[in-house]
XYZ file of C-alpha atoms in Angstrom:
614
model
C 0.000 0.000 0.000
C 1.508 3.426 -1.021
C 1.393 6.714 1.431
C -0.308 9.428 -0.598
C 1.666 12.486 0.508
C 5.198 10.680 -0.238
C 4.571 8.032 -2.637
C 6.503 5.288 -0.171
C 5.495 2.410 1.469
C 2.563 3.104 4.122
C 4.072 0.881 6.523
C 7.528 2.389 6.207
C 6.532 6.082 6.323
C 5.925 8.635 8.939
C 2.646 9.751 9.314
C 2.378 13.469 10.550
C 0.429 13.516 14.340
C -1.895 15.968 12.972
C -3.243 13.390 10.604
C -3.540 10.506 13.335
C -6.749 9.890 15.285
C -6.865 7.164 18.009
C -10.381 6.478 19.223
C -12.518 3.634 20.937
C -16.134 2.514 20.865
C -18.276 2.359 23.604
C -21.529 1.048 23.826
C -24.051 -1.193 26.768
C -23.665 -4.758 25.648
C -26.216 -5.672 22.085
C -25.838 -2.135 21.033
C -24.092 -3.068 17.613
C -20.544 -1.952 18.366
C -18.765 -5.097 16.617
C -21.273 -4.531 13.851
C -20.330 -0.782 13.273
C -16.597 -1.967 13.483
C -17.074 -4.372 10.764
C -18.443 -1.664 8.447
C -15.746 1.015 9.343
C -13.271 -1.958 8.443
C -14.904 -2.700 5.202
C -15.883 1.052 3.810
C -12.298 2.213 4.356
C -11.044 -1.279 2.715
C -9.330 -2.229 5.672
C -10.381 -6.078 5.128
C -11.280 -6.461 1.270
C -15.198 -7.653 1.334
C -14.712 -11.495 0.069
C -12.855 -11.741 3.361
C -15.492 -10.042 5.779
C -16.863 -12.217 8.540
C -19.721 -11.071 11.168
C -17.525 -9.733 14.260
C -14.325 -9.906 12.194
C -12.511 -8.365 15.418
C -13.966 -11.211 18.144
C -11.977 -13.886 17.034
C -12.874 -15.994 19.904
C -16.201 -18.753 19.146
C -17.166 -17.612 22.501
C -17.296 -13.946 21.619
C -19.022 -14.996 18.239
C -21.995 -17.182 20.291
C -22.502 -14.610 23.470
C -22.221 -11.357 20.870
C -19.733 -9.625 23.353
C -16.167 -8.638 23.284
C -14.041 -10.313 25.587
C -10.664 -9.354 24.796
C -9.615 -5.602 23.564
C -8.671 -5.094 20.003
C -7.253 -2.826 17.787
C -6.588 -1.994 13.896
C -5.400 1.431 11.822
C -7.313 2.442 8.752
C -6.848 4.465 6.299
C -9.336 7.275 5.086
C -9.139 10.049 2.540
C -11.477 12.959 3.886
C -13.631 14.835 2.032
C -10.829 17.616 2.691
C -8.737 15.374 0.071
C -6.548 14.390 2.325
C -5.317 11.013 3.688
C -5.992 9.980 7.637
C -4.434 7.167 9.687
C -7.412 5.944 12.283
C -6.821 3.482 14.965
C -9.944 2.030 16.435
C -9.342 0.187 19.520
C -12.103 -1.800 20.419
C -12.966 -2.422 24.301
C -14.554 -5.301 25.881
C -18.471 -4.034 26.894
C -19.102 -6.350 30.306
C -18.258 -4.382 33.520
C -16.184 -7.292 34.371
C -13.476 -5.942 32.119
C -13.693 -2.495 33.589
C -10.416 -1.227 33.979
C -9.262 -2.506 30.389
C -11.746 -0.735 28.882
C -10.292 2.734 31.112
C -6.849 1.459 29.907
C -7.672 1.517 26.312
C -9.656 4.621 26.556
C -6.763 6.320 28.147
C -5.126 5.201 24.626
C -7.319 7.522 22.450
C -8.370 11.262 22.353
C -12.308 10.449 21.154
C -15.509 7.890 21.340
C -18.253 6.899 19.520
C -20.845 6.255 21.758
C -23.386 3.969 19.915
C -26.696 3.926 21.569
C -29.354 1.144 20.251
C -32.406 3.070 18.582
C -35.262 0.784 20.447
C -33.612 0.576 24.133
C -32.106 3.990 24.662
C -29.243 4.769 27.320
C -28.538 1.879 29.630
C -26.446 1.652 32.440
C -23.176 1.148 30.509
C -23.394 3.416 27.860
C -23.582 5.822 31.017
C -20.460 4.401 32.849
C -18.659 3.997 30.012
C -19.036 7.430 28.706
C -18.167 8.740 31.857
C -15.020 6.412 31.572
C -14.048 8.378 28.542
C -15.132 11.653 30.296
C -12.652 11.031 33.059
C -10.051 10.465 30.567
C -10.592 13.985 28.451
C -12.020 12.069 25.361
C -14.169 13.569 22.850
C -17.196 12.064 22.434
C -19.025 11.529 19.274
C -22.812 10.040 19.950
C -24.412 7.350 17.642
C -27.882 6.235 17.229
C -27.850 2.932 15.622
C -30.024 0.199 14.388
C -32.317 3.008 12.748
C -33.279 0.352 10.155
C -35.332 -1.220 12.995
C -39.198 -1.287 12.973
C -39.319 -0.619 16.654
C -36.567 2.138 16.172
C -37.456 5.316 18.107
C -34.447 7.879 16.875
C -36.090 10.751 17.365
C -37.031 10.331 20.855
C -33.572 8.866 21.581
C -32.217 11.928 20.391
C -33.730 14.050 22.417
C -33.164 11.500 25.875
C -29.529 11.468 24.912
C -29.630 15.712 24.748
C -31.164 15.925 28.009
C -28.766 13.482 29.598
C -25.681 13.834 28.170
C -26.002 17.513 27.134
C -25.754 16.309 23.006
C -27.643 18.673 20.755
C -29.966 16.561 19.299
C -29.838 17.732 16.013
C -26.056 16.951 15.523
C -26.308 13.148 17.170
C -25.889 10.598 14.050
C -28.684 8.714 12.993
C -26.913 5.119 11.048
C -27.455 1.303 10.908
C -23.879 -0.618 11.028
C -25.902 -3.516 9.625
C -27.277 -1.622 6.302
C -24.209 0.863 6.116
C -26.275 3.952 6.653
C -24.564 6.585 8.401
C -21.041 5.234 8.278
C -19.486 8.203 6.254
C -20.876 10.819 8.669
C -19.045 8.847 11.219
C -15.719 8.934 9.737
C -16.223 12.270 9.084
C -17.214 13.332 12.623
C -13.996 11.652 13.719
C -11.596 13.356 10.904
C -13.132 16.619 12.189
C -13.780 16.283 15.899
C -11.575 13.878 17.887
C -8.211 15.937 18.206
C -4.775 14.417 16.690
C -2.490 13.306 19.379
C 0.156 15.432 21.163
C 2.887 13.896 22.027
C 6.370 14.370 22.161
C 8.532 12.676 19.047
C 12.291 13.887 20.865
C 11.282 12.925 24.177
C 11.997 9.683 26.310
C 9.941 7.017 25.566
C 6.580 6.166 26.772
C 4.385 3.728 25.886
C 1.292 2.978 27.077
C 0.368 -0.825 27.224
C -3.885 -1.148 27.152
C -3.786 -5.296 26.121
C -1.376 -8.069 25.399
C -1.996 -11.469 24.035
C 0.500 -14.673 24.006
C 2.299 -16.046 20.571
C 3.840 -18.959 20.663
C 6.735 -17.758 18.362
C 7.018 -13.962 19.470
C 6.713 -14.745 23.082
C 4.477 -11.496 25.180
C 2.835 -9.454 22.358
C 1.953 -5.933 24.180
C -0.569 -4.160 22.449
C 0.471 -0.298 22.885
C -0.148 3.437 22.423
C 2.941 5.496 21.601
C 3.031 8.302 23.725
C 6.097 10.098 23.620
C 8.818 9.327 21.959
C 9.343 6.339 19.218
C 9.668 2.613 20.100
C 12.013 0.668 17.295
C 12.694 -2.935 16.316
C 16.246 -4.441 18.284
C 15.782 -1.538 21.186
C 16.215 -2.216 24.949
C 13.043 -1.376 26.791
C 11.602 -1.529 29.872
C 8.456 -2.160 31.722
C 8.169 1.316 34.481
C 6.264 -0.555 36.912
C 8.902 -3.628 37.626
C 12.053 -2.346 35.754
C 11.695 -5.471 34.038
C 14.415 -4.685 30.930
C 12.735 -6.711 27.339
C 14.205 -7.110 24.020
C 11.743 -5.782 20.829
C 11.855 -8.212 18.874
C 9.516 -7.208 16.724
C 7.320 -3.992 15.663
C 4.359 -3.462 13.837
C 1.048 -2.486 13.757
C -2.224 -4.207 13.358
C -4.356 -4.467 9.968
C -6.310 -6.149 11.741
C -3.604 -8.784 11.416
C -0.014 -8.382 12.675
C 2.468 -6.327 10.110
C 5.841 -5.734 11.035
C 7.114 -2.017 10.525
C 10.676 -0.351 11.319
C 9.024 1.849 13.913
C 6.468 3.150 16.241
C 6.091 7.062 16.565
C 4.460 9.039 18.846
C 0.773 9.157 18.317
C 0.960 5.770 16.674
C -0.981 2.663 17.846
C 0.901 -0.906 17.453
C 2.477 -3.693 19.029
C 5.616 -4.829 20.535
C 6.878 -8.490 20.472
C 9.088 -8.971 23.604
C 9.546 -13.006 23.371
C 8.171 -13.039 27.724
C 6.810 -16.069 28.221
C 3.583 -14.980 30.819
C 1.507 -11.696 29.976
C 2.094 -11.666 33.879
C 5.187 -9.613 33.099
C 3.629 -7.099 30.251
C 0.367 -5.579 32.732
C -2.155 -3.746 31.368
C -1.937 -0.054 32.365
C 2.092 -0.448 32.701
C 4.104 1.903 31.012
C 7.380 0.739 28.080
C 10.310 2.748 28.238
C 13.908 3.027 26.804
C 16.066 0.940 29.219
C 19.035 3.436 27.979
C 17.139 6.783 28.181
C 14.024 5.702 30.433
C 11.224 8.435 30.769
C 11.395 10.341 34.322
C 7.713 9.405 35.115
C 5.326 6.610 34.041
C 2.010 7.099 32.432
C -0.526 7.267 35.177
C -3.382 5.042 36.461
C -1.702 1.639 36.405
C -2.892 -1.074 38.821
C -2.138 -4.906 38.781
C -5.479 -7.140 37.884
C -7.312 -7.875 41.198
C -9.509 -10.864 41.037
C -12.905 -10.165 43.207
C -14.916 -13.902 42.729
C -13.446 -16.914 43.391
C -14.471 -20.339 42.776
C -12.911 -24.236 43.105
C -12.826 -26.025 40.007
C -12.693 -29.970 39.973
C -11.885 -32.817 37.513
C -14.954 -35.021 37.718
C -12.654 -37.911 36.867
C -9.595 -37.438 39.346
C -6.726 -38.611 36.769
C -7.551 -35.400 34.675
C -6.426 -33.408 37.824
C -2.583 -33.118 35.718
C -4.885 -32.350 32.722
C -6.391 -29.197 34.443
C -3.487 -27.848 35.540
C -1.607 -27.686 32.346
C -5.244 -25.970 30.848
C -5.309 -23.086 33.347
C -1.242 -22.571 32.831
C -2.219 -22.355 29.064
C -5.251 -19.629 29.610
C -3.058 -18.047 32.027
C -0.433 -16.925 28.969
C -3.289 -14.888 27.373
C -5.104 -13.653 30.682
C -3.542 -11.613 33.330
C -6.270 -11.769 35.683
C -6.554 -15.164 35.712
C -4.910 -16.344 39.564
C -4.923 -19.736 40.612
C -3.311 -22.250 43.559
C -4.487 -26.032 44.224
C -6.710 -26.856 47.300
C -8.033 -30.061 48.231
C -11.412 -30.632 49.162
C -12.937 -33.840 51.457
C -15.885 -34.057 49.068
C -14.434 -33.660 45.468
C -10.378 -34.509 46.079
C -7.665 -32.093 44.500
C -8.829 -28.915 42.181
C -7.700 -25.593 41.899
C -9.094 -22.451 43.451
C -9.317 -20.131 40.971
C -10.021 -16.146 40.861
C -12.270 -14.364 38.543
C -12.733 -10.462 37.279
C -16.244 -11.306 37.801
C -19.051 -13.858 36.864
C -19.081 -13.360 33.350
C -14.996 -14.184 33.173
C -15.623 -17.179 35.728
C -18.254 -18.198 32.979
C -15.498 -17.590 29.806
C -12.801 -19.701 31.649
C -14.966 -22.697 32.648
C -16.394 -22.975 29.179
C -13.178 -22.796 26.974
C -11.583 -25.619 29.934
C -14.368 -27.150 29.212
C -14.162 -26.858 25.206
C -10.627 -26.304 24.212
C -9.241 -29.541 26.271
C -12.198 -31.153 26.715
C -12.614 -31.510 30.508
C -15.381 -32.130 32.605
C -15.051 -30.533 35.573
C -17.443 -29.491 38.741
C -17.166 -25.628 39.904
C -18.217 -24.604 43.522
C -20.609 -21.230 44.539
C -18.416 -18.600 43.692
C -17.314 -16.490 46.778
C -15.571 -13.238 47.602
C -12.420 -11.922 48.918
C -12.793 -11.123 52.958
C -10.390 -9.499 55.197
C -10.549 -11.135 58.305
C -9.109 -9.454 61.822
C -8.056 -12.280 64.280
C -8.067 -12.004 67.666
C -3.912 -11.901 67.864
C -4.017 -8.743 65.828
C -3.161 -10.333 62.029
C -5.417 -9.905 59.377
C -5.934 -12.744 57.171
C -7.365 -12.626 53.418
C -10.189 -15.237 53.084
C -11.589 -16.415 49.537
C -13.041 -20.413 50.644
C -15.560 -20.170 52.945
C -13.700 -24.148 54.109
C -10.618 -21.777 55.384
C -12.336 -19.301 57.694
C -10.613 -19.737 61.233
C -12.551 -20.828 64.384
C -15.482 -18.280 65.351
C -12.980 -18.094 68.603
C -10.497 -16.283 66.855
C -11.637 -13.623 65.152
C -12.286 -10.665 66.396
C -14.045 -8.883 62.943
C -14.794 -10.222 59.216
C -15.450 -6.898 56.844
C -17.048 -7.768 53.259
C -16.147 -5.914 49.912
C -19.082 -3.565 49.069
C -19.956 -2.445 45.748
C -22.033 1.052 44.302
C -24.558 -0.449 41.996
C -26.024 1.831 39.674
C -29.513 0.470 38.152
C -31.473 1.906 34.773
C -34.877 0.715 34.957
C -38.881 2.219 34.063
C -40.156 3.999 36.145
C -42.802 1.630 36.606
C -40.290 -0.876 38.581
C -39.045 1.454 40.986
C -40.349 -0.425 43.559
C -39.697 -3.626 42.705
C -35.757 -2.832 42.479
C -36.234 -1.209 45.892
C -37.539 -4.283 47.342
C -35.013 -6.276 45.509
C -32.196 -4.600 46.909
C -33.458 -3.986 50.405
C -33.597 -7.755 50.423
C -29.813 -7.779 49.500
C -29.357 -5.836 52.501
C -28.476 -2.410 50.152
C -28.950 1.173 51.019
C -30.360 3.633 48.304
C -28.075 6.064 47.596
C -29.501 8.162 44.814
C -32.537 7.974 42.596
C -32.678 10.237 39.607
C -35.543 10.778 36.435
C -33.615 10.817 33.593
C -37.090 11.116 31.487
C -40.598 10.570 32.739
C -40.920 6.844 31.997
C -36.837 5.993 32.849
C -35.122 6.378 36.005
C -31.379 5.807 37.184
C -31.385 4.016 41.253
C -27.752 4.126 42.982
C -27.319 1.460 45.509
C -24.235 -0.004 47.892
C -24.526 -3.091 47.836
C -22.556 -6.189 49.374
C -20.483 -8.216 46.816
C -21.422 -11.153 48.744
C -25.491 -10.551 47.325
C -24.429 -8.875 44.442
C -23.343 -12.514 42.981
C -26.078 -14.478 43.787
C -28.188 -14.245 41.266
C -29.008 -10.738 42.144
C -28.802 -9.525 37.875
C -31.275 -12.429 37.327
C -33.753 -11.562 39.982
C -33.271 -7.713 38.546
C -33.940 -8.765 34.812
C -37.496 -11.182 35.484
C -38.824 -8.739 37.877
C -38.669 -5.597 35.502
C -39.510 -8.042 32.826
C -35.933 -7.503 31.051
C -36.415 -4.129 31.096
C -33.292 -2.468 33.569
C -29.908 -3.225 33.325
C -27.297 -2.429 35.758
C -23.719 -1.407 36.632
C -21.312 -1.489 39.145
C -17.735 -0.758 40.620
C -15.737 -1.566 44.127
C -16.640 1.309 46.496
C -15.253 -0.351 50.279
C -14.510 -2.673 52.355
C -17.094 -2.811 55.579
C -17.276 -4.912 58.854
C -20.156 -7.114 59.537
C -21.861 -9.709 61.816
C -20.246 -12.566 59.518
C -20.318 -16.344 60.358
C -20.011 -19.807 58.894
C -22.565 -21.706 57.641
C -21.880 -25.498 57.070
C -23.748 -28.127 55.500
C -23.997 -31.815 56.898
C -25.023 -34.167 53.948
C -25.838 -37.554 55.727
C -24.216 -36.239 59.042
C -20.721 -35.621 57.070
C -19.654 -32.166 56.685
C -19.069 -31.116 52.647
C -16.393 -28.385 53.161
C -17.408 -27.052 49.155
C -20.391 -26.227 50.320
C -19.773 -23.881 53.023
C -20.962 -20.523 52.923
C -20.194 -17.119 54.975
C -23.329 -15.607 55.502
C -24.907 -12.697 57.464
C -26.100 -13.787 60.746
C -29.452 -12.145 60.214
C -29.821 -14.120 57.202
C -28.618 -17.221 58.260
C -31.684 -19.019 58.818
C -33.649 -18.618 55.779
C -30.216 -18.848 53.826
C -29.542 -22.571 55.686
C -33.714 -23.253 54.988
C -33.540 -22.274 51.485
C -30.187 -23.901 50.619
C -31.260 -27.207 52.427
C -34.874 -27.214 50.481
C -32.621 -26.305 46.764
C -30.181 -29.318 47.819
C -33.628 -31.346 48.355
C -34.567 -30.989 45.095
C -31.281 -31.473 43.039
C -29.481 -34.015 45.006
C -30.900 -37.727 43.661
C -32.511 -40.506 46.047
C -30.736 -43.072 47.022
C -31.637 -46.358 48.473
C -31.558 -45.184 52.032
C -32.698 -41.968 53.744
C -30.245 -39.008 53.600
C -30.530 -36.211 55.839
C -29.390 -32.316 55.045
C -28.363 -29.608 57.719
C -27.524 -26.703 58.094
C -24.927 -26.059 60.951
C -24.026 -22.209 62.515
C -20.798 -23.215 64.410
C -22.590 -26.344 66.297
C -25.720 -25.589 66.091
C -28.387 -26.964 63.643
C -30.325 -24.152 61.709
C -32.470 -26.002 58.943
C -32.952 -30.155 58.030
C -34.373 -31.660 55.228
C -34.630 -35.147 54.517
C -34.254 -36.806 51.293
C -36.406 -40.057 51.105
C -35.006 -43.151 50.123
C -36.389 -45.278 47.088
C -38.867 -47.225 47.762
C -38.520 -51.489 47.196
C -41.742 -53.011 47.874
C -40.293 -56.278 49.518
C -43.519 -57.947 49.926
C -44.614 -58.583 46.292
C -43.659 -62.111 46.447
C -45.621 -62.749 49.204
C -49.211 -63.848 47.646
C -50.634 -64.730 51.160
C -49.223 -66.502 54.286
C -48.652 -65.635 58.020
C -47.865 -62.092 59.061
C -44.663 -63.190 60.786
C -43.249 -64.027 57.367
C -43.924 -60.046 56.426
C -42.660 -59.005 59.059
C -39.427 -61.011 59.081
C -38.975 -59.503 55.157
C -39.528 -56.138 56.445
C -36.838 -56.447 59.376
C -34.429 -58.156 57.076
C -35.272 -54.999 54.853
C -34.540 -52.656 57.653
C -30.942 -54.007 58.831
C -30.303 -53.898 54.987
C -30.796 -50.315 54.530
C -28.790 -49.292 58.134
C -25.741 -50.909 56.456
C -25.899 -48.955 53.410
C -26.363 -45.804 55.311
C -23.448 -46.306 57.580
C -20.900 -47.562 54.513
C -23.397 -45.469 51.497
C -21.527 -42.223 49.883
C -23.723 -39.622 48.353
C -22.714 -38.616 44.630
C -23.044 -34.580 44.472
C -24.276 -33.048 41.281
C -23.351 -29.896 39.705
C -26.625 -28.374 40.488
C -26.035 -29.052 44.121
C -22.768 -26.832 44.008
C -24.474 -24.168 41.882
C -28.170 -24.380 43.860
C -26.333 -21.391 46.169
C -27.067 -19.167 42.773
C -30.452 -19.678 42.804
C -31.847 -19.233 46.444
C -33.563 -15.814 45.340
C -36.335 -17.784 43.003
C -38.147 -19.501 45.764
């Protein structure tokens, strides 16, 4: 491809900052933001049309089935304006799930605009909000987007004016377009040539680089996905990471098309990648800051913090010989995920696993379906949990994660819970109903706010702890799919905390121990020990479940053992011969249950999820 200004080599020339513009898209999950990426791609003949795909940027199957973006993205086009001259645009593309959170402030922190795509039929929800005010907090400029006008149901007009009285837009100027019909797509590019600044760095400076992704190759090592600041990064240099003084090698430089393309250089302004031959994305963070080993910059780029898991869960190989099997798996997904933390644990009731710390449910959810896919394990995963801080009574503080490890009630002295602030989009009809919900969840309203007659926005702190169980599905069937929600860590707060343990035929099952709030202990043991009722099979002798506080018994159900009707070979006789089968029976069934082991299901594991739909 040939620059038009000097007639070289695109990849090999210079582009001039003031025709570079870096930008992102953000959008609520479903909005259509891999679907207007596709047509950007494909109108400024970034991919040539026989080899267009649906979500040509999610290159993962799960990405493809869920229609989210896991993993952040990013490729330069080129696009001659309608002033006649020629424009370098890098789109980085963000994951949309507030899991992923701080990658999508690290890769907005890489750009200078947005495009915030709103869907014409559902209007603003509650991350289009937080994720413009992501891009807000970062200085960006923010283009809005009304898509999926094609739509029958489509209601531009009176999105227009929501997104004017909410966001300040003048509805007039918002773009009306359809990514799936092409409509729109060249006021877009336009809006960015003319609107989202060029960068301003600093080409004679020291480097700086920031890093907003990274992804494992198993021939370039570490690939960091980065956003030139200052300075220029170059193939053979000596850098080094700012936030470990960890000195790499470049192997490699280039940018992405969206593929990988090797180039001389990386200028500032300029969006690329770095091959660094690491072997553990570990070492390459996202948020961290490459410099020159030789001439390092004074200061790194600001707003770095290492991944911190918040949900953990134990994962187990049904079959124990896959236990070497697992292992390898998560060391593999580890490569490509930073987040990803896991050490082994052994459990009574399922044998050796791994516990194993999530960004959130949706990641827990990614990881146990490609183990589960890619190498073909079959694996049982416990209630996921959160992180506690625990004060002991000898003045240490312990960190907490498995319920099994909390220390004797004797020894602490205080448990305090992560708290979250929950922000909720919902009719106004509901407002109640999402009251209710969360007062159940033991939340305190914090803010309610009309943002038009019919829609209103509900701030809540909420627990972590009630947050995960199933607290979004309860919110979605009792507005009728209507709200959606967002939240971020606000705190961590002390509470009346205990453990509750459950007895399955008098034997203790330490994977199903939960720490629960001693006001809701009861109906938590009742409602677990009913669930467990219901998804744990018969055998052939009664089996009893409890629910212990400390020593004490809070809740019992019995599961009922199959019936054998021992007598249907008796046609007639004395009763004594009956009775003799029936106490033959009975001595029968007392041996199993002292030598019988109950098999656990899934379900029972999971039934902690789904205590809120009785």
């Amino acid at each position: 491809m040939v620059c038009a200004r000097c007639r070289r080599d695109f990849y090999k020339c210079m582009i001039p900052e003031k025709f570079i513009r870096n930008f992102s898209i953000v959008a609520h999950v479903d909005h259509g933001k891999s679907t207007l990426t596709d047509r950007l791609l494909e109108i400024t003949g970034t991919i040539a049309k026989r080899e267009m795909v649906e979500q040509v940027m999610d290159q993962m199957e799960l990405e493809r089935e869920k229609g989210i973006t896991i993993k952040a993205k990013a490729v330069r086009m080129l696009y001659t304006a309608r002033d006649g001259n020629e424009y370098e645009l890098n789109l980085i593309d963000t994951p949309g799930h507030v899991d992923f959170t701080y990658e999508v402030s690290r890769a907005l922190a890489a750009c200078e605009g947005a495009i915030l795509v709103v869907d014409a039929t559902q209007g603003v929800e509650a991350q289009t909000l937080a994720n413009m005010y992501l891009a807000l907090e970062n200085n960006l400029v923010i283009i809005p987007v009304i898509n999926k006008i094609d739509l029958p149901s489509a209601r531009p007009d009176e999105i227009a004016t929501d997104i004017e009285n909410l966001l300040s837009f003048p509805a007039h100027e918002i773009i009306r377009a359809s990514a799936k019909e092409g409509a729109g797509m060249g006021d877009i590019l336009e809006a960015i040539v003319a609107q989202v600044p060029p960068p301003r760095g600093k080409p004679d400076a020291p480097a700086r680089a920031l890093v907003f992704d990274s992804h494992y190759d198993a021939y370039k090592g570490v690939v960091a996905y980065v956003r030139v600041v200052d300075g220029a990064l170059r193939k053979g240099d000596k850098l080094r990471m700012m936030s470990n003084n960890k000195d790499i090698d470049a192997l490699e430089v280039g940018i992405f098309r969206p593929k990988l393309i090797a180039a001389d250089d990386l200028n500032a302004g300029e969006v690329g990648y770095v091959a660094t031959g690491l072997k553990s994305v570990r070492e390459v963070q996202v948020g961290d800051t490459l410099t020159q080993a030789e001439r390092p910059a004074e200061f790194p780029l600001s707003g770095f913090r290492p991944a911190k898991p918040m949900v953990f869960a134990g994962f187990y190989p049904v079959a124990p010989n896959d236990y070497p099997l697992l292992r390898d798996a998560l060391d593999k997904l580890k490569l490509n995920d930073a987040a990803l933390t896991y050490e082994a644990e052994t459990s009574a009731a399922l044998g050796f696993g791994f516990r194993i710390g999530f960004l959130g449910l949706l990641h827990m959810e990614i990881i146990q379906e490609r183990l589960e896919r890619e190498y073909d394990l079959d694996l049982i995963a416990t209630a996921p949990s959160v992180e506690y801080h625990v004060l002991k009574t000898n003045g240490e503080i312990a960190t907490v994660d498995n319920p099994a490890a909390l220390p004797e009630p004797d020894a602490i002295e205080e448990i305090e819970e992560p708290w979250m602030k929950v922000s909720v989009f919902t009719p106004a009809q509901y407002i109640g109903t999402v009251m209710d919900l969360a007062r159940n969840r033991r939340g305190e309203q914090s803010k309610l706010e009309y943002l038009d007659p019919e829609r209103v926005r509900m701030d809540f702190l909420l627990p972590l702890s009630e947050l995960i169980i199933d607290f979004y599905d309860q919110l979605k069937s009792r507005t009728r799919g209507y709200a959606s929600m967002d939240y971020q860590f606000d705190s961590y707060r002390a509470a009346p905390l205990q453990k509750m343990t459950l007895l399955l035929n008098d034997e203790p099952v330490d994977a199903l121990a939960l720490i629960v709030h001693k006001d809701y202990a009861y109906q938590r043991g009742a409602a677990l020990a009913r669930k467990l009722k219901q998804v744990i099979p018969s055998q052939m002798f009664p089996v009893p479940i409890q629910a212990a506080l400390g020593g004490r018994i809070i809740a019992r159900e019995t599961i009922r053992a199959m019936r054998k009707d021992v007598l249907a070979k008796c046609y007639g006789g004395d009763i004594t011969r009956k009775k003799k089968l029936l106490e033959k029976q009975k001595k029968g069934k007392k041996r199993m249950k002292q030598l019988g082991a109950v098999e656990l299901p899934q379900e029972a594991f999971m039934a902690v999820l789904k205590l809120g739909e009785e």
